[in-house]
Amino acid sequence: DAMVIQNPRYQVTQFGKPVTLSCSQTLNHNVMYWYQQKSSQAPKLLFHYYDKDFNNEADTPDNFQSRRPNTSFCFLDIRSPGLGDAAMYLCATSRARGEGNEQFFGPGTRLTVL
Amino acid sequence: GQNIDQPTEMTATEGAIVQINCTYQTSGFNGLFWYQQHAGEAPTFLSYNVLDGLEEKGRFSSFLSRSKGYSYLLLKELQMKDSASYLCAVTDSNYQLIWGAGTKLIIKP
């Protein structure tokens, strides 16, 4: 089945220790998104890639970086995690940008910062 | 600013019908999505409306009124597995998806 895969599902890191979350997709979609979601809140868009074109949201902290080495993979790097970065990180894809393009989500990575 | 409003929490009884409302104020409109999210899991797509009116898909229906900036999700014949959060999201003029915080639906036997 075509899908969006995220690894790991649960990640524990220490305050200030860099961490990388990964996402891969077999849907061959052009657009990939990274969201941060805290409990009972709306998903917050951090970045998205339209193919190789990187789009950073204005309020995404510099502590967050992203890489998309090819169509299938996308990484989220948190350079110095703080306690406030503990959240669920969701990767999503869509075939294109524009009207009607639903987003398909991976299962998420729950990040704990100690 | 852009804003999506949904009730925080609703409770309904198994077998009954529930309507979850969503109002929005966004810069432009290019469609409205409803997603279901079970606790600790990722959102899954339920419905998409871009024209006014009702879209029916099995036990779930979604309605849109663009002039009123309003949508609702109607769930019929509620089952225990429908206990989840339901998120309303609007695509704005830049094709960005603006998310509501979700409505937590609790189903009681």
Coordinates of C-alpha atoms in Angstrom, one line a residue:
Chain A
D1 CA 0.0 0.0 0.0
A2 CA 1.2 3.5 -0.8
M3 CA 1.8 5.3 2.4
V4 CA 3.6 7.9 4.5
I5 CA 6.1 6.4 7.0
Q6 CA 7.7 8.2 9.9
N7 CA 10.5 6.9 12.1
P8 CA 10.8 6.6 14.9
R9 CA 7.3 6.6 16.3
Y10 CA 8.6 7.7 19.7
Q11 CA 11.8 9.7 20.3
V12 CA 13.3 10.7 23.6
T13 CA 16.1 13.3 23.7
Q14 CA 17.8 15.4 26.3
F15 CA 17.5 19.1 26.5
G16 CA 19.9 20.6 23.9
K17 CA 20.8 17.3 22.3
P18 CA 20.2 17.4 18.5
V19 CA 17.6 15.1 17.1
T20 CA 16.5 14.1 13.6
L21 CA 13.1 12.8 12.6
S22 CA 12.5 11.1 9.3
C23 CA 9.7 10.8 6.9
S24 CA 9.4 8.8 3.7
Q25 CA 6.6 8.4 1.2
T26 CA 5.7 5.9 -1.5
L27 CA 2.9 8.0 -3.0
N28 CA 5.3 9.9 -5.3
H29 CA 3.7 13.2 -4.2
N30 CA 5.3 16.5 -5.0
V31 CA 4.6 18.3 -1.7
M32 CA 5.8 17.3 1.7
Y33 CA 4.9 19.0 5.0
W34 CA 6.2 19.0 8.5
Y35 CA 3.7 19.9 11.3
Q36 CA 4.1 20.3 15.0
Q37 CA 1.0 19.4 17.1
K38 CA 0.7 19.8 20.8
S39 CA -2.1 18.3 22.8
S40 CA -5.6 19.6 22.0
Q41 CA -4.2 22.1 19.5
A42 CA -4.3 22.5 15.8
P43 CA -1.4 21.2 13.8
K44 CA 1.1 24.0 13.2
L45 CA 2.9 24.1 9.9
L46 CA 6.7 24.3 10.2
F47 CA 7.8 23.9 6.6
H48 CA 6.7 22.5 3.3
Y49 CA 8.5 21.5 0.1
Y50 CA 7.0 21.8 -3.3
D51 CA 9.3 19.4 -5.1
K52 CA 12.7 20.9 -4.2
D53 CA 11.3 24.4 -3.5
F54 CA 11.6 24.9 0.3
N55 CA 9.0 27.1 2.1
N56 CA 9.7 28.1 5.7
E57 CA 6.8 29.5 7.7
A58 CA 7.6 32.9 9.1
D59 CA 7.2 31.9 12.7
T60 CA 9.1 28.6 12.6
P61 CA 12.1 29.0 15.0
D62 CA 15.6 28.8 13.6
N63 CA 16.1 25.8 15.9
F64 CA 14.1 23.8 13.3
Q65 CA 15.7 22.8 10.0
S66 CA 14.6 20.5 7.2
R67 CA 16.1 18.6 4.3
R68 CA 14.5 16.9 1.4
P69 CA 17.3 15.0 -0.4
N70 CA 14.9 13.3 -2.9
T71 CA 11.2 13.0 -3.7
S72 CA 10.7 10.2 -1.2
F73 CA 12.4 11.4 1.9
C74 CA 12.2 14.4 4.2
F75 CA 14.0 15.1 7.5
L76 CA 13.3 17.4 10.4
D77 CA 16.3 18.5 12.4
I78 CA 15.9 20.1 15.8
R79 CA 19.3 21.5 16.6
S80 CA 18.9 22.2 20.3
P81 CA 15.6 20.8 21.6
G82 CA 13.9 22.7 24.5
L83 CA 11.2 21.5 26.8
G84 CA 8.7 23.5 24.7
D85 CA 9.5 21.4 21.7
A86 CA 8.0 18.3 23.1
A87 CA 5.1 17.5 20.8
M88 CA 3.8 15.2 18.1
Y89 CA 5.6 15.9 14.8
L90 CA 3.5 15.0 11.7
C91 CA 4.7 14.5 8.2
A92 CA 2.2 14.9 5.4
T93 CA 2.2 14.8 1.6
S94 CA 0.0 16.0 -1.1
R95 CA 0.0 15.4 -4.9
A96 CA 0.3 19.1 -5.5
R97 CA -0.6 22.5 -4.0
G98 CA -4.0 23.9 -4.9
E99 CA -7.6 23.3 -4.7
G100 CA -8.8 19.9 -3.5
N101 CA -5.4 18.5 -2.8
E102 CA -5.9 16.5 0.4
Q103 CA -3.0 15.8 2.6
F104 CA -2.0 12.3 3.6
F105 CA -0.4 12.0 7.0
G106 CA 2.2 9.7 8.5
P107 CA 1.6 8.2 12.0
G108 CA 3.6 10.9 13.6
T109 CA 6.7 10.9 15.9
R110 CA 6.0 11.8 19.5
L111 CA 9.1 13.7 20.9
T112 CA 9.8 13.8 24.6
V113 CA 12.5 16.2 25.8
L114 CA 14.0 15.4 29.2
Chain B
G1 CA -5.9 37.4 11.0
Q2 CA -7.1 33.9 10.0
N3 CA -9.3 32.0 12.3
I4 CA -11.1 28.7 12.5
D5 CA -13.6 28.2 15.3
Q6 CA -15.0 24.8 16.4
P7 CA -16.4 23.7 19.8
T8 CA -13.8 22.2 22.0
E9 CA -15.7 19.2 23.1
M10 CA -19.1 17.5 22.4
T11 CA -20.8 14.4 23.9
A12 CA -23.2 12.2 22.1
T13 CA -24.9 8.8 22.6
E14 CA -24.1 5.6 20.6
G15 CA -26.6 5.3 17.7
A16 CA -27.5 9.0 17.7
I17 CA -26.7 11.8 15.3
V18 CA -24.3 14.7 16.1
Q19 CA -23.4 17.9 14.2
I20 CA -20.0 19.5 14.6
N21 CA -19.9 23.1 13.5
C22 CA -17.0 25.1 12.0
T23 CA -16.9 28.8 11.2
Y24 CA -13.9 30.4 9.5
Q25 CA -12.5 33.8 8.6
T26 CA -9.6 33.4 6.2
S27 CA -7.9 35.4 3.5
G28 CA -9.5 33.8 0.5
F29 CA -11.1 30.4 0.3
N30 CA -10.1 27.4 -1.8
G31 CA -11.9 24.6 -0.1
L32 CA -12.6 23.1 3.3
F33 CA -11.5 19.8 4.7
W34 CA -12.7 17.7 7.6
Y35 CA -10.2 15.3 9.2
Q36 CA -10.7 12.7 11.9
Q37 CA -7.9 12.2 14.5
H38 CA -7.9 9.5 17.1
A39 CA -5.9 10.1 20.3
G40 CA -2.2 9.8 19.6
E41 CA -2.7 9.1 15.9
A42 CA -2.4 11.1 12.7
P43 CA -5.3 12.9 11.1
T44 CA -7.2 11.0 8.4
F45 CA -9.2 12.6 5.6
L46 CA -13.0 12.6 5.9
S47 CA -14.4 15.1 3.4
Y48 CA -13.8 18.1 1.1
N49 CA -16.2 20.9 0.2
V50 CA -15.5 23.7 -2.2
L51 CA -19.0 24.5 -3.5
D52 CA -22.0 25.3 -1.3
G53 CA -24.2 22.4 -0.3
L54 CA -24.1 18.9 1.2
E55 CA -21.6 16.2 0.5
E56 CA -22.7 12.7 1.7
K57 CA -20.3 9.8 2.3
G58 CA -21.9 6.9 4.1
R59 CA -22.6 7.8 7.7
F60 CA -20.7 11.1 7.4
S61 CA -21.9 14.3 5.6
S62 CA -20.4 17.7 5.3
F63 CA -22.1 21.0 4.5
L64 CA -20.6 24.3 3.3
S65 CA -22.0 27.8 3.1
R66 CA -19.3 30.1 1.7
S67 CA -21.3 33.2 2.1
K68 CA -21.7 32.5 5.8
G69 CA -18.1 31.2 6.3
Y70 CA -19.7 28.1 7.9
S71 CA -19.5 24.3 7.6
Y72 CA -20.7 21.4 9.6
L73 CA -19.9 17.7 9.8
L74 CA -22.8 15.4 10.4
L75 CA -22.3 12.0 11.9
K76 CA -25.2 9.5 11.9
E77 CA -25.6 6.2 13.6
L78 CA -22.8 6.9 16.0
Q79 CA -20.5 4.1 16.9
M80 CA -18.0 4.0 19.8
K81 CA -15.1 4.0 17.3
D82 CA -16.3 7.5 16.3
S83 CA -14.8 8.9 19.5
A84 CA -12.1 11.1 18.2
S85 CA -11.2 14.7 17.5
Y86 CA -12.6 16.2 14.3
L87 CA -10.6 19.0 12.7
C88 CA -11.8 21.5 10.3
A89 CA -9.2 23.0 7.9
V90 CA -9.6 25.7 5.2
T91 CA -7.4 26.3 2.2
D92 CA -6.7 30.0 1.9
S93 CA -5.9 32.1 -1.2
N94 CA -2.2 31.0 -1.0
Y95 CA -3.3 27.4 -0.9
Q96 CA -2.1 27.1 2.7
L97 CA -4.2 24.9 5.0
I98 CA -5.4 26.8 8.0
W99 CA -6.4 24.3 10.8
G100 CA -8.9 24.5 13.6
A101 CA -8.0 23.1 17.0
G102 CA -10.4 20.3 16.6
T103 CA -13.6 19.2 18.4
K104 CA -13.2 16.2 20.8
L105 CA -16.2 14.0 20.3
I106 CA -17.1 11.7 23.2
I107 CA -19.5 8.8 22.5
K108 CA -21.3 7.3 25.4
P109 CA -23.1 3.9 25.4

